[in-house]
mmCIF file of C-alpha atoms in Angstrom:
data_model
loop_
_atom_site.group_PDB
_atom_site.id
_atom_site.type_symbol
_atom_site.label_atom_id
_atom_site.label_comp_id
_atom_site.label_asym_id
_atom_site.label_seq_id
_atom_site.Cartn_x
_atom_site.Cartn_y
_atom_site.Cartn_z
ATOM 1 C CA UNK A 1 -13.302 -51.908 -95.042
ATOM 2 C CA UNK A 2 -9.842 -52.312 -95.293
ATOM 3 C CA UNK A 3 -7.714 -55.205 -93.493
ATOM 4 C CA UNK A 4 -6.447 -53.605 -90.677
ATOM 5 C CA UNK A 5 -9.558 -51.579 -90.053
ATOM 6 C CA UNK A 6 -11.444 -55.024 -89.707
ATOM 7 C CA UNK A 7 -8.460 -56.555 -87.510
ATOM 8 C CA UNK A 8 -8.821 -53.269 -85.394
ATOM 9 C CA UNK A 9 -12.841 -53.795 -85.037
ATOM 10 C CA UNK A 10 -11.960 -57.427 -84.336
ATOM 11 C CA UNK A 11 -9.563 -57.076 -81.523
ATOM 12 C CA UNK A 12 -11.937 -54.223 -80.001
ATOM 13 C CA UNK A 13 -14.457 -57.179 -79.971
ATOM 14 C CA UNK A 14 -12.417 -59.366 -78.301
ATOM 15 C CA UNK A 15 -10.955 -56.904 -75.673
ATOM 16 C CA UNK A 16 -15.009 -56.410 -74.977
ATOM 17 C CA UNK A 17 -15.553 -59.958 -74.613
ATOM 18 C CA UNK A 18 -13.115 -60.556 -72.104
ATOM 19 C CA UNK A 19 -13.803 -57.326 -69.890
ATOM 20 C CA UNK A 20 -17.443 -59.160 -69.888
ATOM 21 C CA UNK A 21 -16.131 -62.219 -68.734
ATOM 22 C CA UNK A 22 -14.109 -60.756 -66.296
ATOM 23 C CA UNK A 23 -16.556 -58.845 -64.653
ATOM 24 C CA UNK A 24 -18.397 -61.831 -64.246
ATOM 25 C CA UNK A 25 -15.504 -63.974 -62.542
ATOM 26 C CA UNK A 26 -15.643 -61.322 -60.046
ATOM 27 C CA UNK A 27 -18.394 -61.815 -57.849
ATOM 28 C CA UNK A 28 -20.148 -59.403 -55.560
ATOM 29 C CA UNK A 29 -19.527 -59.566 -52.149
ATOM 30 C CA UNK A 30 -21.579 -57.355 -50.439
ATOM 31 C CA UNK A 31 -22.948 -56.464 -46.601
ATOM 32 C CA UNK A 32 -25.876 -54.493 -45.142
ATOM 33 C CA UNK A 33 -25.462 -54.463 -41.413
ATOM 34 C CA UNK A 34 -27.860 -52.909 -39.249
ATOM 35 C CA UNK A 35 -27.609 -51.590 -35.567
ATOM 36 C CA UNK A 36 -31.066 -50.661 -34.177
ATOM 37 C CA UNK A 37 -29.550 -49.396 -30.978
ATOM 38 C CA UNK A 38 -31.621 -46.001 -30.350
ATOM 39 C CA UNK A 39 -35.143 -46.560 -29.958
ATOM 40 C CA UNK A 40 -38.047 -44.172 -29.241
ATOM 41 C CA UNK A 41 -40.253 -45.674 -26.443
ATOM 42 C CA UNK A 42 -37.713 -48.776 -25.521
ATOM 43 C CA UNK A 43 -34.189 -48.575 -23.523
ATOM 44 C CA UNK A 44 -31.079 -48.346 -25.662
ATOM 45 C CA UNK A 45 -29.106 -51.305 -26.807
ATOM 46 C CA UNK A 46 -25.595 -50.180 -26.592
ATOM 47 C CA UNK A 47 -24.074 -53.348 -27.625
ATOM 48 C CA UNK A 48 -25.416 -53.071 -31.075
ATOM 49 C CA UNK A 49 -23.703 -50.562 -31.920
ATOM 50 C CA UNK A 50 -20.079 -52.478 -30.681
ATOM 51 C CA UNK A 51 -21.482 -55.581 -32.461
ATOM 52 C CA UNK A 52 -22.466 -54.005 -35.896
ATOM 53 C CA UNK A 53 -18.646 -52.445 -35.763
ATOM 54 C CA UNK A 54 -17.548 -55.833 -35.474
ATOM 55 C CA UNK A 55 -19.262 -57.530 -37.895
ATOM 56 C CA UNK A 56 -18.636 -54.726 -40.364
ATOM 57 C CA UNK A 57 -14.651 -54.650 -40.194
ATOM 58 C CA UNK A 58 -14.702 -58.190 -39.747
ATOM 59 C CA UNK A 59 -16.312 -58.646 -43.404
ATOM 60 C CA UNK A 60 -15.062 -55.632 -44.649
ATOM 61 C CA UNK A 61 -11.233 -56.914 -43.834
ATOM 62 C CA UNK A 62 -12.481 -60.059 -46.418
ATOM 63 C CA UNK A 63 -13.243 -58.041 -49.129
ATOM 64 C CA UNK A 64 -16.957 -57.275 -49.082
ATOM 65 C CA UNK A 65 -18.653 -53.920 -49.926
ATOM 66 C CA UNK A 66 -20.274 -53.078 -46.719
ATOM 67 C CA UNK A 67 -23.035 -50.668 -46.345
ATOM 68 C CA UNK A 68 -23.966 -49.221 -42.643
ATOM 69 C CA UNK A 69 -27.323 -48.493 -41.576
ATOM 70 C CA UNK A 70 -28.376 -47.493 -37.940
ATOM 71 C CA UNK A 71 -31.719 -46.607 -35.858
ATOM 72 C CA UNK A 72 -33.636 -47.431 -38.688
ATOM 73 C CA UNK A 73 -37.182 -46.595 -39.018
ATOM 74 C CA UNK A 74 -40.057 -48.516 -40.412
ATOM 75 C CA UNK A 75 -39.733 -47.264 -44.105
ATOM 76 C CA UNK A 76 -35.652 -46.634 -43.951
ATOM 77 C CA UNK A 77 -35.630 -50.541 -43.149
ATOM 78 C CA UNK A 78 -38.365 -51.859 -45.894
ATOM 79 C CA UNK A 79 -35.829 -49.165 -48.081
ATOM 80 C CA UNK A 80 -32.291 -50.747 -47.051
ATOM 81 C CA UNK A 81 -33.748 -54.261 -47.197
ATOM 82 C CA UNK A 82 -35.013 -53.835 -50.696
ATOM 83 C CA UNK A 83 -31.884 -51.800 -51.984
ATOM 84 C CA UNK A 84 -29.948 -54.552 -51.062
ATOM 85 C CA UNK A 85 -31.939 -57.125 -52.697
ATOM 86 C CA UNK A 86 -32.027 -55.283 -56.095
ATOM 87 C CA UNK A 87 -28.798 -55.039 -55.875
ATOM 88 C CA UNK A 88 -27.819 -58.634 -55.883
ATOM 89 C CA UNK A 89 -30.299 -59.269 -58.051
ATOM 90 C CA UNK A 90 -28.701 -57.104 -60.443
ATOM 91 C CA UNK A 91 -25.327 -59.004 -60.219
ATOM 92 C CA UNK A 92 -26.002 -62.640 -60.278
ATOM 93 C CA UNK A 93 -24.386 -64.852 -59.280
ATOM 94 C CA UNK A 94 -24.010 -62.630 -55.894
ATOM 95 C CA UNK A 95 -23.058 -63.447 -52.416
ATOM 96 C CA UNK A 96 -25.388 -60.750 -49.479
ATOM 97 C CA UNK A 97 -24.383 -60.746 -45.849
ATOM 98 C CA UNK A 98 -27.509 -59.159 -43.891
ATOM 99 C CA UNK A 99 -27.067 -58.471 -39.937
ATOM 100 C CA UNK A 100 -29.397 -57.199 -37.857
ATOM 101 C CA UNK A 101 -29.173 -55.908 -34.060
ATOM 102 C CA UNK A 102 -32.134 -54.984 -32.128
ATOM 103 C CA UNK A 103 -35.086 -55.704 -30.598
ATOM 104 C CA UNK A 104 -37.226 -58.923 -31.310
ATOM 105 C CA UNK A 105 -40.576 -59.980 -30.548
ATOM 106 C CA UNK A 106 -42.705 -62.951 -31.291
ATOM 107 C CA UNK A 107 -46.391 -62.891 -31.239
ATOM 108 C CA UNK A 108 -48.864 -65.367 -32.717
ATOM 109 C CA UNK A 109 -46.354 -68.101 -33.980
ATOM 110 C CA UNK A 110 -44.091 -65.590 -35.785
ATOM 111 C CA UNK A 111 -40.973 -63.790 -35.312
ATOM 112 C CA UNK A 112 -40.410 -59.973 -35.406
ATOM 113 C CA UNK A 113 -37.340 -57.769 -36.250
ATOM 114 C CA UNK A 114 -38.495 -54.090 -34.413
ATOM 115 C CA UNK A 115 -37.641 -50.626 -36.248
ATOM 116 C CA UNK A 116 -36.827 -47.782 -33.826
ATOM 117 C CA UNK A 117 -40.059 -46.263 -34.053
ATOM 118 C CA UNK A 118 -41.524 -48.954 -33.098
ATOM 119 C CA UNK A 119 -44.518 -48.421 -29.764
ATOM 120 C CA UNK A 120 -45.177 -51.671 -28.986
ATOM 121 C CA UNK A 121 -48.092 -50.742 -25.837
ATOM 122 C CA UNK A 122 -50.137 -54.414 -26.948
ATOM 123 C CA UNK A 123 -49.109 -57.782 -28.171
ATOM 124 C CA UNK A 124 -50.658 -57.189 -31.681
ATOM 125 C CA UNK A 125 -48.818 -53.644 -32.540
ATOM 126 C CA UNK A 126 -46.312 -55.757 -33.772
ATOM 127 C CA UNK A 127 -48.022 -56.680 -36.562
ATOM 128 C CA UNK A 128 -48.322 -53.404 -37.833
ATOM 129 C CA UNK A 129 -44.966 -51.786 -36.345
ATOM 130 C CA UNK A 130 -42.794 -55.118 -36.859
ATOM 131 C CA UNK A 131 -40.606 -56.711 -39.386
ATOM 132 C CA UNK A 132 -41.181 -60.438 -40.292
ATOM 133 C CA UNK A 133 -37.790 -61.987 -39.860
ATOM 134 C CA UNK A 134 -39.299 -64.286 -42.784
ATOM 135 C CA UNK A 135 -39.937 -61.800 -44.953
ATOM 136 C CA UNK A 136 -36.560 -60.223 -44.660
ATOM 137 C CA UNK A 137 -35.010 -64.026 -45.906
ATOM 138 C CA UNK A 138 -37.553 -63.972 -48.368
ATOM 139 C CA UNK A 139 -36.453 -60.676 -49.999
ATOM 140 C CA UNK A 140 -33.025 -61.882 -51.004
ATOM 141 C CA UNK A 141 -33.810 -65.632 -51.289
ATOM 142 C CA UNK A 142 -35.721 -64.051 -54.672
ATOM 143 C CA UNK A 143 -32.664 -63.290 -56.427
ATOM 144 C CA UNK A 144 -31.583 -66.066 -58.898
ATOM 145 C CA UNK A 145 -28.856 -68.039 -58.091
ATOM 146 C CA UNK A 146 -27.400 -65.215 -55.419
ATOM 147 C CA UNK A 147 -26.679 -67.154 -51.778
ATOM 148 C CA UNK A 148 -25.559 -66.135 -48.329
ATOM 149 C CA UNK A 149 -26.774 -65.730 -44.873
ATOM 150 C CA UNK A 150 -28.833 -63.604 -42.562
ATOM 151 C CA UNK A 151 -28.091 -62.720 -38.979
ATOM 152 C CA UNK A 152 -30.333 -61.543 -36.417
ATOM 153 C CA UNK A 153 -28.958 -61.165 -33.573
ATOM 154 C CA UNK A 154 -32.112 -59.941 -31.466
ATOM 155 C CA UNK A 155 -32.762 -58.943 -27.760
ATOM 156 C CA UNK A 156 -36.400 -59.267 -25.608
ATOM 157 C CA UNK A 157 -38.198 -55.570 -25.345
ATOM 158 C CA UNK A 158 -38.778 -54.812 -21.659
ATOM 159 C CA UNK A 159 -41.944 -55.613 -21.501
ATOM 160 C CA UNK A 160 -42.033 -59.474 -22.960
ATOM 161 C CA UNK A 161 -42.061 -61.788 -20.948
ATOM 162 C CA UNK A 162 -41.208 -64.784 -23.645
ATOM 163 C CA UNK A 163 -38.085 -64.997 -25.297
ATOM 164 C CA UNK A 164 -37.200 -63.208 -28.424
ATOM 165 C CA UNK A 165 -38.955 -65.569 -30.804
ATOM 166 C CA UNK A 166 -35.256 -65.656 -32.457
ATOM 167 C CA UNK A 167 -34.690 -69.162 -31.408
ATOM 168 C CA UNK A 168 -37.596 -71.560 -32.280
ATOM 169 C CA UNK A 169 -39.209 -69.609 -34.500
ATOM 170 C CA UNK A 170 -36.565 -68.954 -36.892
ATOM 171 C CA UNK A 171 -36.692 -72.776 -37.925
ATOM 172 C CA UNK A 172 -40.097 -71.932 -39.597
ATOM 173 C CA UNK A 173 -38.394 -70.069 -41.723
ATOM 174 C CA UNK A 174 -38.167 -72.071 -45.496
ATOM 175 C CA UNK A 175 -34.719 -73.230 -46.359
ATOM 176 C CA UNK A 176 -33.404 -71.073 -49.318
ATOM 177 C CA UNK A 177 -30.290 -70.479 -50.990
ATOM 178 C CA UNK A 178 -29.366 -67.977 -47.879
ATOM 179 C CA UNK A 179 -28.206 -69.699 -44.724
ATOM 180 C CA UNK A 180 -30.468 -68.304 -41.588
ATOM 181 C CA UNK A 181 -29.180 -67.753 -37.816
ATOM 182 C CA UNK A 182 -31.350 -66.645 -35.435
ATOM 183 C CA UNK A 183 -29.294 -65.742 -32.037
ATOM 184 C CA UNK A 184 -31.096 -64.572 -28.866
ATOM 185 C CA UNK A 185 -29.341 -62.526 -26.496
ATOM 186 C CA UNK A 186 -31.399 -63.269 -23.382
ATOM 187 C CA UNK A 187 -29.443 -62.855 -20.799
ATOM 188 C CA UNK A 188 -27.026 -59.437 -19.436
ATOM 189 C CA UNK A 189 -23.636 -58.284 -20.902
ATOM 190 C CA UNK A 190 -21.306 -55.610 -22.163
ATOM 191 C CA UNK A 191 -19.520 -54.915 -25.346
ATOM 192 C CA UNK A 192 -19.881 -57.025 -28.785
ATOM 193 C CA UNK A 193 -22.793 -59.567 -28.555
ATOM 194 C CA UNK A 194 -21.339 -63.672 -28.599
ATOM 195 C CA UNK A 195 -22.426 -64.096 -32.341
ATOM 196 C CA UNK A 196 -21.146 -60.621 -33.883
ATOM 197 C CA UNK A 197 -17.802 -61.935 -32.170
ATOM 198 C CA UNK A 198 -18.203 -65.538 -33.481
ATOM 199 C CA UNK A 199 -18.800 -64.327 -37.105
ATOM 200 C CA UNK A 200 -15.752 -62.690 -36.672
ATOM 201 C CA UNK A 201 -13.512 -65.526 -35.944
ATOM 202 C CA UNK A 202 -15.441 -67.587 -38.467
ATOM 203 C CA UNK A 203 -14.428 -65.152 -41.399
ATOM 204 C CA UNK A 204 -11.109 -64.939 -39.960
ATOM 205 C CA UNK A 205 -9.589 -68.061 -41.678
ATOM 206 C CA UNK A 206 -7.952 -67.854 -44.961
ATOM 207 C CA UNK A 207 -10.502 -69.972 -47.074
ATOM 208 C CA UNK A 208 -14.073 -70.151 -45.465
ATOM 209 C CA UNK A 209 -17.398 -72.008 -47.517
ATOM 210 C CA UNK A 210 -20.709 -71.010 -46.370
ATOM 211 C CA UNK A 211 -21.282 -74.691 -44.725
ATOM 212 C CA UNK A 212 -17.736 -74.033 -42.550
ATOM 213 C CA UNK A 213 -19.109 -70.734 -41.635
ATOM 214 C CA UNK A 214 -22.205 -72.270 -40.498
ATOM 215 C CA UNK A 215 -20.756 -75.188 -38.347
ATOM 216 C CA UNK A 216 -18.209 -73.345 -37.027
ATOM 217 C CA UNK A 217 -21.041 -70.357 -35.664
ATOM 218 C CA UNK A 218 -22.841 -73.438 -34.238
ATOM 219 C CA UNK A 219 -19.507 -74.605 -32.181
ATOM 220 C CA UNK A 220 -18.597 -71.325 -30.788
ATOM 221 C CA UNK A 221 -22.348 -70.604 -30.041
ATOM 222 C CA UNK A 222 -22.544 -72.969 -27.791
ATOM 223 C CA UNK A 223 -20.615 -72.201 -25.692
ATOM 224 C CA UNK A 224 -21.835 -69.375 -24.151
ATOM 225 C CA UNK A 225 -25.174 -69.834 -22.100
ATOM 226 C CA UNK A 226 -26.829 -66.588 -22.442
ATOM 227 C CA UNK A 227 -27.255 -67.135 -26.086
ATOM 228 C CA UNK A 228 -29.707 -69.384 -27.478
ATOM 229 C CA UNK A 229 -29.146 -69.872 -30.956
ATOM 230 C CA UNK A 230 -30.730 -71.779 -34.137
ATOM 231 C CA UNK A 231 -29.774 -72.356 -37.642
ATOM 232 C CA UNK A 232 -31.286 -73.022 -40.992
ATOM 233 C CA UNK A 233 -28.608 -74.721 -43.638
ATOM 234 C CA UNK A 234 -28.642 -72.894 -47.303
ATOM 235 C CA UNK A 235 -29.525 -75.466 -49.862
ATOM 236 C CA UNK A 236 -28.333 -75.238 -53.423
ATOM 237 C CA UNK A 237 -24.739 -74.974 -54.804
ATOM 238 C CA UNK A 238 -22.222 -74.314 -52.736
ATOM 239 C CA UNK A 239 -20.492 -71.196 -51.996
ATOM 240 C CA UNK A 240 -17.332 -69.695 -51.013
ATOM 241 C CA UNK A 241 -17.162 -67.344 -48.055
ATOM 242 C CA UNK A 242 -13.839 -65.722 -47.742
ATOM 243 C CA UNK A 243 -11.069 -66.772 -49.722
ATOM 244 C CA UNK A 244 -10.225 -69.193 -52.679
ATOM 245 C CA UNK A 245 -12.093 -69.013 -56.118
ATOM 246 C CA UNK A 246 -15.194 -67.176 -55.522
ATOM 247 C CA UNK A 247 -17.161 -69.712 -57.724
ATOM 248 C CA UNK A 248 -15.292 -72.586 -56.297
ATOM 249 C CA UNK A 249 -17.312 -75.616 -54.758
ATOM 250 C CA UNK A 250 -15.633 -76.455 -51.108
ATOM 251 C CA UNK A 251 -13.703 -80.017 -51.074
ATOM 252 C CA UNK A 252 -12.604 -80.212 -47.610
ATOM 253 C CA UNK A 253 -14.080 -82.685 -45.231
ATOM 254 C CA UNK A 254 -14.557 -80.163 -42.965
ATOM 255 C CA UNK A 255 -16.968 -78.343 -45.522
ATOM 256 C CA UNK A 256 -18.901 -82.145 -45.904
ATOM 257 C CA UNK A 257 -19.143 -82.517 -42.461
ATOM 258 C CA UNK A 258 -20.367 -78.915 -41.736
ATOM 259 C CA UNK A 259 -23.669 -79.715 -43.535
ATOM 260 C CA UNK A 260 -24.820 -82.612 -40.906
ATOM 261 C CA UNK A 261 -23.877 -80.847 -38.018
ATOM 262 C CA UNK A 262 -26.015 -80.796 -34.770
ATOM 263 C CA UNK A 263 -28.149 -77.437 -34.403
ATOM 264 C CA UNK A 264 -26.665 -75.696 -30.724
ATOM 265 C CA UNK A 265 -30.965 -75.992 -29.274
ATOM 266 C CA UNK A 266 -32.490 -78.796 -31.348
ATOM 267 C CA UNK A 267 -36.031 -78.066 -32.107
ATOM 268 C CA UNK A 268 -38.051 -80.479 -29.302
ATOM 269 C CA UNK A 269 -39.854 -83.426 -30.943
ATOM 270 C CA UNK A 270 -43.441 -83.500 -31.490
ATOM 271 C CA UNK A 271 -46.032 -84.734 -29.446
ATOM 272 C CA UNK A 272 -47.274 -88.247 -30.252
ATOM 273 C CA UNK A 273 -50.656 -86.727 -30.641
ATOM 274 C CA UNK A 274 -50.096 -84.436 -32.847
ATOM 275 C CA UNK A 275 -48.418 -86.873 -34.815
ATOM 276 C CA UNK A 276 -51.213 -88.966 -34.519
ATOM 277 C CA UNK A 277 -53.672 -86.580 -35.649
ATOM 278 C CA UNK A 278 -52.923 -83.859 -37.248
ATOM 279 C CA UNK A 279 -54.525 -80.678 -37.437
ATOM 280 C CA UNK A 280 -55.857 -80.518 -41.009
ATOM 281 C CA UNK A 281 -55.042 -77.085 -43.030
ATOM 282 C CA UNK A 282 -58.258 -74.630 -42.802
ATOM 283 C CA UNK A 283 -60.357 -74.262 -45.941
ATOM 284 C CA UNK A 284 -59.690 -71.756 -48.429
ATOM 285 C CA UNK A 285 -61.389 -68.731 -48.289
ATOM 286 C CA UNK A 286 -63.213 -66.778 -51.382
ATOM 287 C CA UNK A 287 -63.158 -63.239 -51.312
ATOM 288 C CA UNK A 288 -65.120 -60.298 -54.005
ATOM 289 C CA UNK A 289 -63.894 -57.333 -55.116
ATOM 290 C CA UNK A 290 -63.771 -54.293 -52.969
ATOM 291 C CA UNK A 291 -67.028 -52.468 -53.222
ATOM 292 C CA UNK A 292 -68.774 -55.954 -51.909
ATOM 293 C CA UNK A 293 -66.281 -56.849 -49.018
ATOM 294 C CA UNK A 294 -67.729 -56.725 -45.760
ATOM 295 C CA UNK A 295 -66.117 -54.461 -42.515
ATOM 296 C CA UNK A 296 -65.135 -58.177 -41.417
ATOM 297 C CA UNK A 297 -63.965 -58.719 -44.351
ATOM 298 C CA UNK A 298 -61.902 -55.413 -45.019
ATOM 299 C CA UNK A 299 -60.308 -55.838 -41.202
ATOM 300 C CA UNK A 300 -58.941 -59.447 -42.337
ATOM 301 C CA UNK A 301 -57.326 -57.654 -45.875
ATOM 302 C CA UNK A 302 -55.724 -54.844 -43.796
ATOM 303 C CA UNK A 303 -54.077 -57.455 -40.845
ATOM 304 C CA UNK A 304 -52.977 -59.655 -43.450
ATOM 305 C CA UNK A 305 -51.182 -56.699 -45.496
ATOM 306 C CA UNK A 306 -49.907 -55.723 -42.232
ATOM 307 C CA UNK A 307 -48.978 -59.519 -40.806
ATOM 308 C CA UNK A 308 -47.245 -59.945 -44.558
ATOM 309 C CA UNK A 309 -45.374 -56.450 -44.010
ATOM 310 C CA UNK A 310 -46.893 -54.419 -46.222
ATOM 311 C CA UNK A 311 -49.160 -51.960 -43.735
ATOM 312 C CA UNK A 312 -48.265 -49.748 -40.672
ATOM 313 C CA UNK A 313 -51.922 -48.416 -40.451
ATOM 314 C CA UNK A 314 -54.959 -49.092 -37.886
ATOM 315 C CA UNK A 315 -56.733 -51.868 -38.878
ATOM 316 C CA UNK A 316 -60.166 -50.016 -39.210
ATOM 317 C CA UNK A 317 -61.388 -51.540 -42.192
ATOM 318 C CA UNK A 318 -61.069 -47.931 -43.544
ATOM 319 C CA UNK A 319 -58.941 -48.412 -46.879
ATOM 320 C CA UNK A 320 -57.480 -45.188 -47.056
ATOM 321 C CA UNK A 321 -54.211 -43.841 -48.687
ATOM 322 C CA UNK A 322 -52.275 -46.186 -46.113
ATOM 323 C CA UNK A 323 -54.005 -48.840 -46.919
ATOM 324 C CA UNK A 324 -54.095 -47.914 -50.554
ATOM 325 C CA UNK A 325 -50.378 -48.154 -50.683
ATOM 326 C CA UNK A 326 -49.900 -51.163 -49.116
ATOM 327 C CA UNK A 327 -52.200 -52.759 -51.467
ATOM 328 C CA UNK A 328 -49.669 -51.779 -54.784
ATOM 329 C CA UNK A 329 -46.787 -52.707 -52.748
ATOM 330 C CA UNK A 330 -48.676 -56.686 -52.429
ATOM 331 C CA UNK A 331 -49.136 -55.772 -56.331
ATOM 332 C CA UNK A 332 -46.056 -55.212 -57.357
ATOM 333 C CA UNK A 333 -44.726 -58.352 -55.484
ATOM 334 C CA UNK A 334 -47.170 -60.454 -57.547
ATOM 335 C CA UNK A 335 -46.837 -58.793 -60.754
ATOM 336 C CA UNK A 336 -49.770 -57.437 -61.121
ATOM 337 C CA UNK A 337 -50.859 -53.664 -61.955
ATOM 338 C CA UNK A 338 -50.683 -51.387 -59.507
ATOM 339 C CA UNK A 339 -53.959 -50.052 -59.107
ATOM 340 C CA UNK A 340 -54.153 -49.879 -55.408
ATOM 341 C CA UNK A 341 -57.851 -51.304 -55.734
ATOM 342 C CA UNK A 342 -57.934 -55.465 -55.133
ATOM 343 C CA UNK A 343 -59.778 -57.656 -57.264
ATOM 344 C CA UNK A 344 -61.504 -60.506 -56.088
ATOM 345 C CA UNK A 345 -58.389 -62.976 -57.485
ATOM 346 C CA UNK A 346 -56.228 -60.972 -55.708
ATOM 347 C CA UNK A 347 -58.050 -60.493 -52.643
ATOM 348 C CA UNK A 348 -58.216 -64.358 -52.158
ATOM 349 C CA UNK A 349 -54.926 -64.931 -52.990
ATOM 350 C CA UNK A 350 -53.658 -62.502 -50.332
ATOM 351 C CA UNK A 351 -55.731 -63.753 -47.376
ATOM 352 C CA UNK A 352 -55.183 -67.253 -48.399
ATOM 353 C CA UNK A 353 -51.097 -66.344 -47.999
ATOM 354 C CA UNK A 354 -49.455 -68.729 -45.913
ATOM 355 C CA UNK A 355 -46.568 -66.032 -45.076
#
């Protein structure tokens, strides 16, 4: 090899090197925002489609890569949700912006995000036509050192007659690297929805952490009476917003002080006697494999895969292809083959599942 070849190969080396490092200064900014505004069996939410235009020129004026999704079904939404969460996976470290507007529901001590083809006719089709809003933080909290925040900005179906379960309920919701806000549009209005237009203003300033954006949705929130809102902090290293170095650490007091401020609807204390005696965690359950499961038993696997997300089906304690399916989707998300057939490990650790 002669002396300039080498100096060639060597400054083709180096001109790869610091593309590479480039491309990683650079970090992904990017957006799903979702407008559930047509629904089959429920009245049409015409503000969600005026809020998700908000929210996406709002973030798309900062710089993120935005990607529109409307009336989504159950399967579109499981699809959006996860192509969005391979994606920042895929380009650590990442910062995701998720909004949601639609119908909400809570049932049993949980809260629900509602596709469009979602019939809700009894409390407990939710849990087999609904989305966990935990489960949708859960899908991007997975992505190594990725942060940012979700937004569900959810209204009560017709026929509930409790609020959205957007409020309280979202502070069950483990703290993550993604900031959470749950905002519940109880009450009647027109146009944009108060926290699509209060995300707006936030991103508005020139140089905007994730803790400012937080405190300064909390301020504006509430203000307005027909929206009950509540907040989970991110925890983990902090991020830039809009503006500034993208892998810059905020240093103004305002970003300190964002961290401790008051939630809009503090969570109400606990009663004394609960504190006093608590209610001790039920006993772990054993489960076999398959072929020796019980119809009781079979009925508890199929509303757990559906409670967890995984199944839209009857729960018959039938496990057809449905049911099948939903079995190598809870496989895949433990890492295990995907047989479609539970084993008695698996089986225990899926009805044992806290989420």
């Amino acid at each position: 090899m002669t002396r300039a070849h080498l100096m060639t190969v060597l400054l083709g080396f180096a001109f790869a090197w610091c593309g590479m490092n480039t491309a990683r200064a650079e970090q992904l900014r990017i957006a799903l925002v979702i407008s559930n505004g047509q629904y089959g069996n429920m009245p049409s939410l015409a503000r969600c489609g005026a809020s998700a235009t908000t929210v996406r020129d709002a973030l798309r004026g900062k710089g993120f890569e935005v990607v529109e999704r409307s009336d989504l079904g159950r399967g579109e939404f499981d699809t959006a949700i996860g192509a969005l969460a391979r994606r920042i996976a895929a380009s650590p470290p990442a910062f995701a912006a998720l909004y949601y507007c639609g119908y909400a529901l809570e049932f049993n001590g949980r809260s629900f995000v509602l596709p469009t083809s979602a019939n809700i006719t009894r409390d407990y089709d939710v849990l087999t036509q609904g989305i966990i809003s935990k489960s949708l933080v859960d899908s991007l909290s997975r992505a190594n050192e990725s942060t940012g925040f979700v937004l569900l900005d959810g209204f009560r179906t017709p026929s509930a007659s409790a609020p959205t379960g957007l409020g309280r309920l979202i502070e069950q919701v483990p703290a993550s690297t993604f900031a959470v806000i749950g905002a519940s549009n109880d009450g009647p209005g027109e146009g944009p929805t108060a926290a699509s237009l209060a995300l707006r203003d936030q991103v508005a300033e020139g140089e905007v952490s994730l803790d400012m954006f937080m405190s300064g949705m909390r301020r504006q929130l509430s203000k307005d009476a027909a929206v009950t809102a509540h907040f989970i902090p991110a925890i983990g290293r902090p991020s830039v917003l809009t503006g500034g170095r993208r892998d810059a650490s905020p240093s103004t007091p305002a970003a300190s002080a964002a961290s401790t401020a008051v939630p809009v609807h503090p969570a109400p204390p606990p009663e004394p006697s609960a504190i006093a005696s608590p209610i001790p965690p039920p006993p772990r359950q054993t489960m076999t494999d398959e072929e020796q499961m019980s119809e009781q038993d079979r009925r508890q696997v199929q509303l757990k895969l559906a409670t967890m997300g995984y199944y839209l089906g009857r729960i018959d304690a039938t496990f057809g292809p449905e049911t099948r399916a939903a079995i190598r989707r809870y496989q895949f998300e433990i890492k295990a083959e995907l047989t479609g057939r539970l084993t008695a490990e698996q089986a225990t650790r899926l009805v044992n599942s806290v989420r």
